[in-house]
XYZ file of C-alpha atoms in Angstrom:
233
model
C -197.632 109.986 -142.884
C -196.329 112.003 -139.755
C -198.637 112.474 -136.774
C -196.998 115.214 -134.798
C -199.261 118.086 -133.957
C -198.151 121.930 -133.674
C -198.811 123.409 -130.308
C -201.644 125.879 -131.524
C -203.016 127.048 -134.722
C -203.623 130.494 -135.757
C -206.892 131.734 -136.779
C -206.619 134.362 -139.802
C -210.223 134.661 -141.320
C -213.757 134.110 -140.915
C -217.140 134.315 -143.087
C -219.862 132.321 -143.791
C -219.843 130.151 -146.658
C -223.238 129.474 -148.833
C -222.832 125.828 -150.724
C -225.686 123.837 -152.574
C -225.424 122.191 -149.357
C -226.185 124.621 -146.635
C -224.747 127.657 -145.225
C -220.875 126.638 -143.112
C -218.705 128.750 -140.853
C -215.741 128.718 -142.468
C -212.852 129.610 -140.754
C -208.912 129.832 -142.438
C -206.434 128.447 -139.588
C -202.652 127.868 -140.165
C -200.089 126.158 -138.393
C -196.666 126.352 -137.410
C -195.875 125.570 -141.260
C -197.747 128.552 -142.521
C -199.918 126.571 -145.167
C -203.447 128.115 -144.907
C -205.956 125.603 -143.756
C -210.133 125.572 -143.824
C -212.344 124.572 -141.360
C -215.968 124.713 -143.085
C -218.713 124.016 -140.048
C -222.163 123.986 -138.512
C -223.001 124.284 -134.749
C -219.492 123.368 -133.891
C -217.369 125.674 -131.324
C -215.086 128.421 -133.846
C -212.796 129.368 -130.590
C -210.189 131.529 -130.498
C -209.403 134.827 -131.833
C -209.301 136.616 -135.315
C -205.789 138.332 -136.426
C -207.741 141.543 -135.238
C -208.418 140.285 -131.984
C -211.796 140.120 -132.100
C -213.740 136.642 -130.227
C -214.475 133.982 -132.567
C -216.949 132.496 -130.062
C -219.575 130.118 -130.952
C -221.240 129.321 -134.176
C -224.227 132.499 -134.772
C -227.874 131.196 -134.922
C -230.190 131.115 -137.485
C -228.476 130.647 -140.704
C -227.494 127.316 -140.989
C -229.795 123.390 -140.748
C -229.945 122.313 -137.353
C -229.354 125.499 -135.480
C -229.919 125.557 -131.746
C -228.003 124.359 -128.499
C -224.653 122.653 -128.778
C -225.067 119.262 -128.081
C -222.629 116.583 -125.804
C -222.317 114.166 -128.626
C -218.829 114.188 -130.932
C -219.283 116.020 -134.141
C -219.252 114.732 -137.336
C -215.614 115.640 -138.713
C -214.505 114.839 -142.469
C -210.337 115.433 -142.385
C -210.141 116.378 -146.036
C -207.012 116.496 -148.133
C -206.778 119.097 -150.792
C -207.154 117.393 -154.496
C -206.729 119.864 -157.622
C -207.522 117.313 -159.850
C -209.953 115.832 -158.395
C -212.390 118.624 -157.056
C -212.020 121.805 -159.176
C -210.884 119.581 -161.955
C -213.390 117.039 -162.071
C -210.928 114.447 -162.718
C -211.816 110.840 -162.878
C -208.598 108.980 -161.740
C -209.229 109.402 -158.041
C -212.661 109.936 -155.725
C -211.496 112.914 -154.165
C -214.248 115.386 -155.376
C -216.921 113.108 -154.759
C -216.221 112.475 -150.454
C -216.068 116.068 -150.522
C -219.392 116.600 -151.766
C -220.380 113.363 -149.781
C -218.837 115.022 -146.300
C -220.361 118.525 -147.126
C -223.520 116.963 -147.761
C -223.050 114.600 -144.603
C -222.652 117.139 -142.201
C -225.371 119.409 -143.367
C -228.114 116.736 -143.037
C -226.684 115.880 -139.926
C -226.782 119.436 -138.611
C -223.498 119.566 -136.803
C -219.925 118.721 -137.852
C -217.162 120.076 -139.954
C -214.858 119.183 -142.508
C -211.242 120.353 -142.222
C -209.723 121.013 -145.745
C -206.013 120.401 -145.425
C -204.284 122.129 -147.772
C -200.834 120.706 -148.617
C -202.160 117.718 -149.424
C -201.696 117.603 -153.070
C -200.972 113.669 -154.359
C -201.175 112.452 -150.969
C -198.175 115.550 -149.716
C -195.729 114.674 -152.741
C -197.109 117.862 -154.474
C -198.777 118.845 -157.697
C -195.851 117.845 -160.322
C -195.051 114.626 -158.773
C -198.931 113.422 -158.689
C -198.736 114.463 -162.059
C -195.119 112.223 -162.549
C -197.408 109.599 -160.692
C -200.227 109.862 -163.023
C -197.617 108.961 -166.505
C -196.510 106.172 -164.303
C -199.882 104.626 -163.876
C -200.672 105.000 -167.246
C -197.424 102.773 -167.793
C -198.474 100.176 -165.863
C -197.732 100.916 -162.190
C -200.879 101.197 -159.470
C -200.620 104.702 -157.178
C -198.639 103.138 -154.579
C -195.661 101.744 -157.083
C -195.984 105.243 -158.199
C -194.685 106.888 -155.729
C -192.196 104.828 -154.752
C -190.787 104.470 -158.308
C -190.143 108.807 -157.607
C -188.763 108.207 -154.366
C -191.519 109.501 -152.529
C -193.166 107.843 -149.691
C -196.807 105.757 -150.009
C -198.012 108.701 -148.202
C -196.414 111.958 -146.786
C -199.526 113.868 -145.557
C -199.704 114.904 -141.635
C -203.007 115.553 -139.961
C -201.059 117.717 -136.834
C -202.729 120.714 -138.268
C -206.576 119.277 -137.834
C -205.432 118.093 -134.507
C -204.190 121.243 -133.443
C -207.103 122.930 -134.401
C -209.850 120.527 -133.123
C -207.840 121.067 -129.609
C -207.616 124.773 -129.747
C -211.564 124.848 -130.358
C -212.126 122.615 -127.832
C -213.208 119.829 -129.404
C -211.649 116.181 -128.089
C -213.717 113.745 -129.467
C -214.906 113.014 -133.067
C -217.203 110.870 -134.945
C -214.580 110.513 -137.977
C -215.939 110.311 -142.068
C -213.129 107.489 -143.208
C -212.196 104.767 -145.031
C -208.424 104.748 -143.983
C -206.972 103.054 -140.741
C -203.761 105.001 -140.886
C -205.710 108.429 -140.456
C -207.430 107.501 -138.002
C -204.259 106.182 -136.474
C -202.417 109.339 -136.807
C -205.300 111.717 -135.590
C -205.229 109.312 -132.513
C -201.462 109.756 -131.774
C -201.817 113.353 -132.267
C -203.934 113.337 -129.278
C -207.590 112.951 -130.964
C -210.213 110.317 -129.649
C -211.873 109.108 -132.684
C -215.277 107.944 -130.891
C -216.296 106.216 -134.501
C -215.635 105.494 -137.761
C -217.826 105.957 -140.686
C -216.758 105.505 -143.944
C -217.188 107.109 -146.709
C -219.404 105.988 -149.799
C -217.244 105.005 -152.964
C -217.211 106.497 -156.347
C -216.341 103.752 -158.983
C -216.061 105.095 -162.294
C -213.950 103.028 -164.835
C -210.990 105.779 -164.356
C -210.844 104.860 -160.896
C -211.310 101.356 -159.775
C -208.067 99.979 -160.285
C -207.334 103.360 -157.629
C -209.915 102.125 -155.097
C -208.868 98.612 -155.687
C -205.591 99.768 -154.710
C -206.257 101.787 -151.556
C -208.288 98.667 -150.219
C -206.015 96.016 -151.217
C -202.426 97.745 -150.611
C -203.936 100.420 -148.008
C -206.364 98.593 -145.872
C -208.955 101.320 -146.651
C -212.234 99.641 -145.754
C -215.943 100.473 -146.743
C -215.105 99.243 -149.987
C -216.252 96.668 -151.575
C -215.335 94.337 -154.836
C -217.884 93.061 -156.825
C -218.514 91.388 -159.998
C -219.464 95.190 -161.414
C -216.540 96.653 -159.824
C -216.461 98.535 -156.379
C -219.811 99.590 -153.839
């Protein structure tokens, strides 16, 4: 996991974005590494400029739960990392679709937040093929973290600079964080974000999944999970 931020982002697209949840801003950012990003959000600055030079500005009114005056306390932010499998997929080995749905959900009912969809992010930044490699070697035997270092990739490769970058350019410096993992809210921190809280994020436990969420507590520190006599809560 790397923690270095780019200087700026670039803002390429905006629209508004109906869900089951509620109507978002969503806004398509990249960074110095060109990989298209998504920030989907309610009441929360938009800042900068479009490729057509046109202001971004401030969130319209009227559309979305929770409109009205931007308030002084940090936003609600869920730091999302893309999952195939997992979210378009509807695949059971990890809980990837479900805190997405969770965070969406989160942020509407709260009225004000985001959740930055890192693209990238595929098998924790090893990449679609060798999550899949990863995959055959859990089904061997191995848990996700043996995995990946059995291919010679590292426990985790993902960098948050991107989300950084872009909660600075919009002017946002402090977050209430959706999380159960210490080491991204470490690396948001060094890139220069204050992480006011932490709240994790419920758990999904399906039997495809809790030796995974076993894993990420007991090798990962991820916390918010819990392990039970009927498996994870």
């Amino acid at each position: 996991m790397t923690t270095t931020a780019p200087a700026t982002v670039r803002v390429l697209a905006r629209a508004k974005l109906p869900t089951r949840h509620g109507v978002f801003d969503a806004v398509c950012f990249s960074g110095s590494d060109d990989v298209e990003h998504l920030a989907l959000s309610i009441r929360t600055p938009l800042g900068g400029t479009s490729l057509n030079g046109s202001p971004l500005g401030e969130p319209s009114d009227g559309e979305r739960p929770g409109d009205g005056p931007l308030d002084d306390d940090p936003p609600i932010v869920r730091v999302h990392s893309e999952c195939l499998t997992g979210e378009a997929l509807g695949s059971q080995r990890c809980d990837c679709g479900p805190q997405l749905d969770s965070a969406l959900r989160l942020v509407a009912e709260t009225g004000r937040g985001m959740v930055l969809y890192l693209r990238g992010h595929e098998g924790r930044g090893i990449g679609l093929a060798q999550k899949i490699r990863a995959y055959a070697l859990q089904e061997a035997g191995l848990d996700t973290v043996e995995a990946n270092l059995e291919l010679g990739e590292p426990v985790d490769r993902r960098s948050y600079g991107p989300a950084a970058a872009y909660l600075r350019q919009i002017g946002v410096d402090s977050i209430r964080l959706l999380t159960n993992n210490p080491d991204k809210v470490a690396a948001l921190r060094a890139a220069g974000v204050q992480v006011a809280e932490v709240l994790p994020m419920p758990a999904a436990p399906v039997p495809a999944n809790e030796a995974y969420l076993a894993t990420k507590t007991e090798r990962m520190g991820h916390r918010g999970l819990r392990l039970g006599d009927e498996g994870l809560s």
